[in-house]
Each structure stands twice: as structure tokens, then as C-alpha cells.
Amino acid sequence: MSEFVKPITTSLIDAAYGCEFISRTALAEIYYLNTQYDFSAQSCNILAFFLMVLHHKMDTGDVCVKLEEKPIKDSVLQWISLLEEKPSLTDEQQIFLEFAKDFFAKKFSDLSDTLKTIAAIGSADDDKPLVISLNRLYLRRYFNYERKVAAFISGQSKKEIPESMLLKAQDILNLLFGKNNDGTDVNWQKVAAALPVFSRFCVISGGPGTGKTTTVLRILLLLRALYGLQPKIMLAAPTGKAASRMAQSIGLQLQNTDLDDKSSFTSVARELAQKCGFDFSELLASIPRNASTVHSLLKVIVHKVTPRYNEQYPLDCDILVVDEVSMVDLSLFYKIIAALKDGATLIMLGDKDQLCSVESGAVLGDICAKLSDSDTNAVSESTLRLLSKLSGYRAEKLLEEGALSDYTVLLKHSWRFKDVQGIGALATAVNAAPLAVKENGHHQITDILKEYQDNGLAYLRVDQKNLVKGSSFMRSLIKDVISSKSRYSYKIYLDYLCSLDFCVDSDTTANEIFRRMDEFRILCSNHNLILGDRNLNALIESEIKNRFMFGNKEFFPGKIVLITKNDAGLNVYNGDVGFVAYDGADEKKALKVFIPSEKYGILKVSPIFLKHYESGFAMTVHKSQGSEYKNVLIALSPKDSPILTKELVYTAVTRAKEWVTVVALEDVLLQACARKVQRQSGLAERIERKEIFSLAKKRVCISTEISSYSKKIPATDYSIFI
Ligand SMILES: Nc1ncnc2c1ncn2[C@@H]1O[C@H](COP(=O)(O)OP(=O)(O)OP(=O)(O)O)[C@@H](O)[C@H]1O
């Protein structure tokens, strides 16, 4: 390496360290690359900027960055503006600003041409730490994830099914979903259930209450009837909350033992048992009731890239069902498929229109990309023929009416909102936006908020002057949340606790409190500003403390607590929600946080032991993913920003089972609904191109010591890129 190179690069890195908005990981990587490759000073600085931009994009969920002028220079311009807005700059910031302006001023084609010549950047099939593919720049690890996921999906060949088995499946599908009558609408649940008969990978997507769980339970019966009771079935979801909701939803269907209800799960299971010669109780017992988190299923190890179950050591599972797949990021998706044993079937359930995962990627969205825009069908002739044969519907009808691909079926009819129609109507309109402006200039969303007022929806119309500290609107909103009989109130929960003197002496009582607590939640788009969860929680807490004269303690009876980080010692996990009350079983009636736990029933934790938590009366929409409440109040930030998207509004609306109250400035709400989340990834394109390569069961792992350069970089055994 030339002596000349390092000081120049180091000075850019040093300068970048003075800028809090630059990813530390990007800086560690460029330092590492500079020690490994003989760059020219100019190349190294250009590479540094591209890596900083890549990480900047990955921090907001992109998998890669497109090598186009706009995305690259927009990030750099953002940094320049941030620095120029500061009243004064440190020396480091001043140097970085000069570097940034210099980069910004250069011709983009020259920058990208230089980038492509840099030795650290390779193509798909070498092992360089960075990759350019489909005109996108990736870290090798993420490129590998994306390519392997695309190869898994594209490489799915149909199972060879003997004709006799197809006829049997046809018969069982008729038993499980009913025979088709001429001219009746297509039962898409039946079509979705036909997919796993011949495909080892299928995705059933649909909004809330479209029958994803109902369908998957019948699929499990169908696969039992075809393959017997031996195949091992496992259920999982990305978060503990989603896993317990999945188990709860399955439990509800299994508990419905009304055999007169011919369509109930138990009725069809009994009929199937008789038909196939199974013992009915054995058949029921063979349907799993418990779901675990994907992390615990795969045994993901903290700080390790590879979980215990992986390509070399697959899960002993024949049929894996994963719910809430919209929350699964690219790396977790790859880990799931890597841990599948040969011949296993993977069934995924999720709502493609929901917010995507917090981490990089929008895998469900990419898989369903062909279904998204205009419901175009992307199904091959052979799949269509098999689906038609198994379901009994004409292939043309399936093509005309459905949204299908070779491994995806979209369920569109919601069975949940038949009594209160507002939620379903609003969710549909939010999805249709921005195309929802009608000929008369009215916006469909505004019309729906009016039309369904008192039929599942309430819109608390506000203007800017209402949304200031101490306004009468804010004061009455908080009072209502505590004590009104409205749909947006914790009254039922607080009154019940008050009737117990805030003392809980049994698990039954605690469960009743949990039930009442989950009847309502405030979902905020943001943490900050007047309608952010932080401000609303502070106002609600202060109102409760005043009302019940609790003084000014941080933990007080009735407080709702949201756990924000896993704590294995306490057995509490990120996303867990509990309440505070006196422990009636404790001699001193100590104040405890009661938290429901999948494994241990109800945990009672002393507040002093909790390290990572927030108040949970109001939470962000992101935190609420995978949960459902009877009533929801959606509080949208009064300031429009890129995070206000239709996916965010849709996710918030669909958390409610009965009632949605919206507090938002009308123009901000409409702007949010017109903005779609756009995550950069090449997955949809790779799937469409049917990119297949050998999924070699080979792992490469580079361990690098990044210890000596600076105290700013933690000394660690660092697997950076691969
Ligand atoms: N074909 C059907 N006929 C009648 N009721 C149905 C049908 N399919 C589903 N339901 C009912 O609709 C409700 C929602 O079904 P299910 O829980 O399967 O939907 P889901 O899509 O899994 O919901 P979620 O959004 O909560 O995941 C349940 O009460 C279920 O019994």
C-alpha cells in the first residue's frame, strides 16, 4: 500500500466521525477496506462516499443503493444541508463539508465509472466484499441473502403428484371448503389451499380477517389427509406478540366445538377423520397449538450471523407455517429458508400492504410485487391448470377474477368487518390512494371518514391551532382518554383497576386486566411533536396521577409499560406490554409490573429491575405491528414527513377490530395516504428474471480485527461483509 494513500483517506474518515449522521459501520468498513486493498486516494474517497450513502439507505430499510445520480447525491446533499444549517461547525465537520461539496460537484458518471474500477468491488460470482449487480451497490452479505432468496423462490419446482393423489386432494378440498356451484364466486381460500398440494413454497396474503388462519388450518388438515399424521408441523411468527396472536387465533378455531356449525374447523375435521380413517382426537391433537418466534425456532444467537439451525443443520420440520411475514426482513427470510430441510414445505401468511420490516428489505412486498399494482396475474400455465383442477374453478375465471402467481394467492374478502364497515372501507381506500380522488374532486378517504362516522369510524377533525400545548382540544382529548365513555378511552381498564384498589391477587384478575387494557390503544406515527407517543404518554400519565393522587412517581398503579429491549434475565422481550399494580400475593403488597409471558404465564417484575421500557398508553404504529386492539386512536403527526406513508396509515387502521378514531390534519392524512414506501432491493427483479444459481451449502466467513485504528471503532471480531 502506498504511503500516500492512508493519510488522505484517514482524514476523510476522521472528519466523518465528527458528523453524528454518518454510519459508524460504514466508517469501520472503509477503514478495513483501506487496510486490505491498494486504493488510490481518489478512489478511496469516492468509495467512502458510496459506502456512507449505502449505509445511510440501509438504515432506513433499503437493501442496496441504485447507482443513479439522484439517490446518491440526494443523501450527500442532505448531509451538506445538515451541516450548513448548524450555527457553527467543528474542524472535523468543516473538513467533511468540503469533502462532501467536492463529491457533490463531480460528474456522476465519472464517480460511478471510478467506483466500478475499484478492486474491493466485484460481481455476483466472486468473493469481493462489495458487489455491483443490476446496477445496484450491495454489501456482499446482503447481496448473497437477496440472491439466495430469489433463487429459492425461482427454483421452486412443482412436486410430482400422481393423478390418484390429485383426485384425493380434490375430494378433500371439496370437503373442507364445499363443492362449487355453477356461477358462484370463486372461494379464494380454497384456491390458496390447493397451492401446497403441489408447491413446497406458498404465500397467502390478505388483509385482516380475510381468513388466512382459517385457510392454513384447513391446509394442515389437507396435508394430514394426504401424508398422514407423521409429518412434523411447526408454527412461527416474527415477534412474540404475533406468535401468541397466531396461537390464540388457532386456539379459538379449535375451541369451536359446535358440530352443528357445519363450516367450523372441528366439524370439517371430524368429517375428514371419518373419511380418511383417522381417529378424530388424534387428528385434532396433531394440529399444533403453539407458535414460537422465528428467532427462538431457529435459535438465533446474539451477535452471530448464523443461527443454530442453518443450511448445514436444518430444522427437523416437514411443514413450517410463518405468520405476519410482512415483518420478516431479508436476512431473517434467508435464515428461514436456509434452515429448511430438503423436501420441507414452507407456508407463509401476511398482509402485503402492511408496513414492512424494521430491518432491511421488504420481502413480502417484493414477492407479491406482481400482484400489487393492477392485480396482474403472474401465474404459469401449469400452475393455473393444477389450481383449476384441484379447486374446480375454470382457469379463465381464476385468471379473470384473481390475483395469483405461481406461489401466491391473494385473499380479498374480509369476514371480520361485516357489522362495522368503516374499518374495512377506510383500509381499502387507504390502499387505493392516491388514485382515490373522485371525479367531483372529493377525496375518497375524506368521504369515507364522513360516511362511516359512527359505523366503526370517528374523525376528530383538527386544525393547526388545536394542536398546540395546553389547547382546549388537547386538554379535552386527554380527559376523554382517561375518563370518557368514548371508544378512545382507558376508562374500562382504569375503573376496573380502581375497583380493585389497584391490587391484583390472582392470575385470573390479572388476565381480566390485560383483556381490558388491550381494548384500546393510541397509535402514533411519530415519537415527537404534540401527537407523538412521548408527549401523549406524558400528558396521560400526569392526568392519571392527578386524578388518583399518585404523586409524581415514575411507576404508579395503572401505568402501562412497554418493554423496548429483550432482557433474558427477566424473561421480558421487546414489544411486551404490561401494567403496574400492587401485588396482592405479596405480603408487603409491593408495586409490580405484571407482564404476560408465553413461557411463564404472568411475570411480576419489580420496577427497579426494568431497564429498557417506555410508557405504553400511546405507542408508535411500528411497535404495534402484529398486535390487535378492539379500539384504536390514530394520532398522525401534524408535520408531514417521509415516514407518513399509506402503509403506516393502513397498518394503524387494521390494528383495530371494532373502531378507529383518527386525529389528524386532513391535508397531512391525505398526503400520507398518497405516499408509498419505496424500499430499494433487487429481489422483485431477480424473481421476475427467474435468477437461479446453485444454492451451494458452503459458508464463507471472514473474521477481521478492527481494533487498532481508533478507540472510536470497537475492538471486535467482526464479520463485516459476508
Ligand atoms: N370462509 C369463511 N366463512 C365464514 N367465516 C370465515 C371464513 N373465513 C374466515 N372466517 C371468519 O373470519 C374471522 C377471521 O378469520 P381468520 O382469523 O382466519 O382471518 P386472518 O386473515 O387470519 O385474520 P388476521 O388478520 O387476524 O390474521 C374468523 O372469525 C373466521 O372464523
PDB file of N, CA and C and ligand atoms in Angstrom, residues 189 207-214 245 249 253 415-416 628, ligand 1:
ATOM      1  N   GLN A 189     -60.055 -18.934  -0.701  1.00  0.00           N
ATOM      2  CA  GLN A 189     -59.416 -19.733   0.355  1.00  0.00           C
ATOM      3  C   GLN A 189     -59.173 -21.150  -0.168  1.00  0.00           C
ATOM      4  N   GLY A 207     -55.675  -8.990   3.736  1.00  0.00           N
ATOM      5  CA  GLY A 207     -55.858  -8.027   4.819  1.00  0.00           C
ATOM      6  C   GLY A 207     -56.401  -8.710   6.066  1.00  0.00           C
ATOM      7  N   PRO A 208     -56.712  -7.929   7.093  1.00  0.00           N
ATOM      8  CA  PRO A 208     -57.192  -8.515   8.343  1.00  0.00           C
ATOM      9  C   PRO A 208     -58.525  -9.238   8.141  1.00  0.00           C
ATOM     10  N   GLY A 209     -58.624 -10.410   8.741  1.00  0.00           N
ATOM     11  CA  GLY A 209     -59.891 -11.134   8.717  1.00  0.00           C
ATOM     12  C   GLY A 209     -60.261 -11.735   7.374  1.00  0.00           C
ATOM     13  N   THR A 210     -59.289 -11.868   6.472  1.00  0.00           N
ATOM     14  CA  THR A 210     -59.614 -12.457   5.171  1.00  0.00           C
ATOM     15  C   THR A 210     -59.544 -13.984   5.228  1.00  0.00           C
ATOM     16  N   GLY A 211     -59.205 -14.518   6.392  1.00  0.00           N
ATOM     17  CA  GLY A 211     -59.248 -15.963   6.571  1.00  0.00           C
ATOM     18  C   GLY A 211     -57.919 -16.675   6.326  1.00  0.00           C
ATOM     19  N   LYS A 212     -56.813 -15.984   6.592  1.00  0.00           N
ATOM     20  CA  LYS A 212     -55.505 -16.631   6.391  1.00  0.00           C
ATOM     21  C   LYS A 212     -55.331 -17.796   7.378  1.00  0.00           C
ATOM     22  N   THR A 213     -55.687 -17.542   8.645  1.00  0.00           N
ATOM     23  CA  THR A 213     -55.539 -18.604   9.645  1.00  0.00           C
ATOM     24  C   THR A 213     -56.525 -19.735   9.359  1.00  0.00           C
ATOM     25  N   THR A 214     -57.768 -19.347   9.030  1.00  0.00           N
ATOM     26  CA  THR A 214     -58.794 -20.343   8.713  1.00  0.00           C
ATOM     27  C   THR A 214     -58.288 -21.237   7.577  1.00  0.00           C
ATOM     28  N   ARG A 245     -50.588 -14.244  19.179  1.00  0.00           N
ATOM     29  CA  ARG A 245     -51.864 -13.965  18.495  1.00  0.00           C
ATOM     30  C   ARG A 245     -52.200 -15.096  17.513  1.00  0.00           C
ATOM     31  N   SER A 249     -55.485 -17.337  17.818  1.00  0.00           N
ATOM     32  CA  SER A 249     -56.417 -17.413  16.709  1.00  0.00           C
ATOM     33  C   SER A 249     -56.680 -18.885  16.331  1.00  0.00           C
ATOM     34  N   GLN A 253     -60.326 -21.294  16.914  1.00  0.00           N
ATOM     35  CA  GLN A 253     -60.976 -22.156  15.913  1.00  0.00           C
ATOM     36  C   GLN A 253     -61.068 -23.592  16.425  1.00  0.00           C
ATOM     37  N   TRP A 415     -63.840 -11.164   6.371  1.00  0.00           N
ATOM     38  CA  TRP A 415     -65.000 -11.682   7.117  1.00  0.00           C
ATOM     39  C   TRP A 415     -65.158 -10.974   8.441  1.00  0.00           C
ATOM     40  N   ARG A 416     -64.191 -10.121   8.763  1.00  0.00           N
ATOM     41  CA  ARG A 416     -64.189  -9.550  10.104  1.00  0.00           C
ATOM     42  C   ARG A 416     -65.097  -8.342  10.248  1.00  0.00           C
ATOM     43  N   GLU A 628     -53.342  -6.535  17.886  1.00  0.00           N
ATOM     44  CA  GLU A 628     -54.685  -6.044  17.539  1.00  0.00           C
ATOM     45  C   GLU A 628     -55.385  -5.556  18.790  1.00  0.00           C
TER      46      GLU A 628
HETATM   47  N1  LIG B   1     -64.920 -18.711   4.625  1.00  0.00           N
HETATM   48  C1  LIG B   1     -65.345 -18.192   5.772  1.00  0.00           C
HETATM   49  N2  LIG B   1     -66.640 -18.193   6.091  1.00  0.00           N
HETATM   50  C2  LIG B   1     -67.088 -17.648   7.248  1.00  0.00           C
HETATM   51  N3  LIG B   1     -66.290 -17.090   8.173  1.00  0.00           N
HETATM   52  C3  LIG B   1     -64.973 -17.062   7.909  1.00  0.00           C
HETATM   53  C4  LIG B   1     -64.421 -17.595   6.705  1.00  0.00           C
HETATM   54  N4  LIG B   1     -63.095 -17.418   6.715  1.00  0.00           N
HETATM   55  C5  LIG B   1     -62.797 -16.796   7.870  1.00  0.00           C
HETATM   56  N5  LIG B   1     -63.930 -16.581   8.587  1.00  0.00           N
HETATM   57  C6  LIG B   1     -64.015 -15.942   9.901  1.00  0.00           C
HETATM   58  O1  LIG B   1     -63.414 -14.656   9.824  1.00  0.00           O
HETATM   59  C7  LIG B   1     -62.678 -14.369  11.005  1.00  0.00           C
HETATM   60  C8  LIG B   1     -61.235 -14.056  10.634  1.00  0.00           C
HETATM   61  O2  LIG B   1     -60.634 -15.230  10.095  1.00  0.00           O
HETATM   62  P1  LIG B   1     -59.079 -15.522  10.282  1.00  0.00           P
HETATM   63  O3  LIG B   1     -58.680 -15.331  11.702  1.00  0.00           O
HETATM   64  O4  LIG B   1     -58.808 -16.830   9.655  1.00  0.00           O
HETATM   65  O5  LIG B   1     -58.505 -14.355   9.383  1.00  0.00           O
HETATM   66  P2  LIG B   1     -56.995 -13.855   9.292  1.00  0.00           P
HETATM   67  O6  LIG B   1     -56.806 -13.380   7.910  1.00  0.00           O
HETATM   68  O7  LIG B   1     -56.077 -14.917   9.776  1.00  0.00           O
HETATM   69  O8  LIG B   1     -57.018 -12.659  10.308  1.00  0.00           O
HETATM   70  P3  LIG B   1     -55.795 -11.809  10.896  1.00  0.00           P
HETATM   71  O9  LIG B   1     -55.785 -10.589  10.107  1.00  0.00           O
HETATM   72  O10 LIG B   1     -56.199 -11.582  12.295  1.00  0.00           O
HETATM   73  O11 LIG B   1     -54.544 -12.601  10.779  1.00  0.00           O
HETATM   74  C9  LIG B   1     -62.797 -15.593  11.886  1.00  0.00           C
HETATM   75  O12 LIG B   1     -63.822 -15.367  12.809  1.00  0.00           O
HETATM   76  C10 LIG B   1     -63.193 -16.687  10.941  1.00  0.00           C
HETATM   77  O13 LIG B   1     -63.958 -17.682  11.567  1.00  0.00           O
END
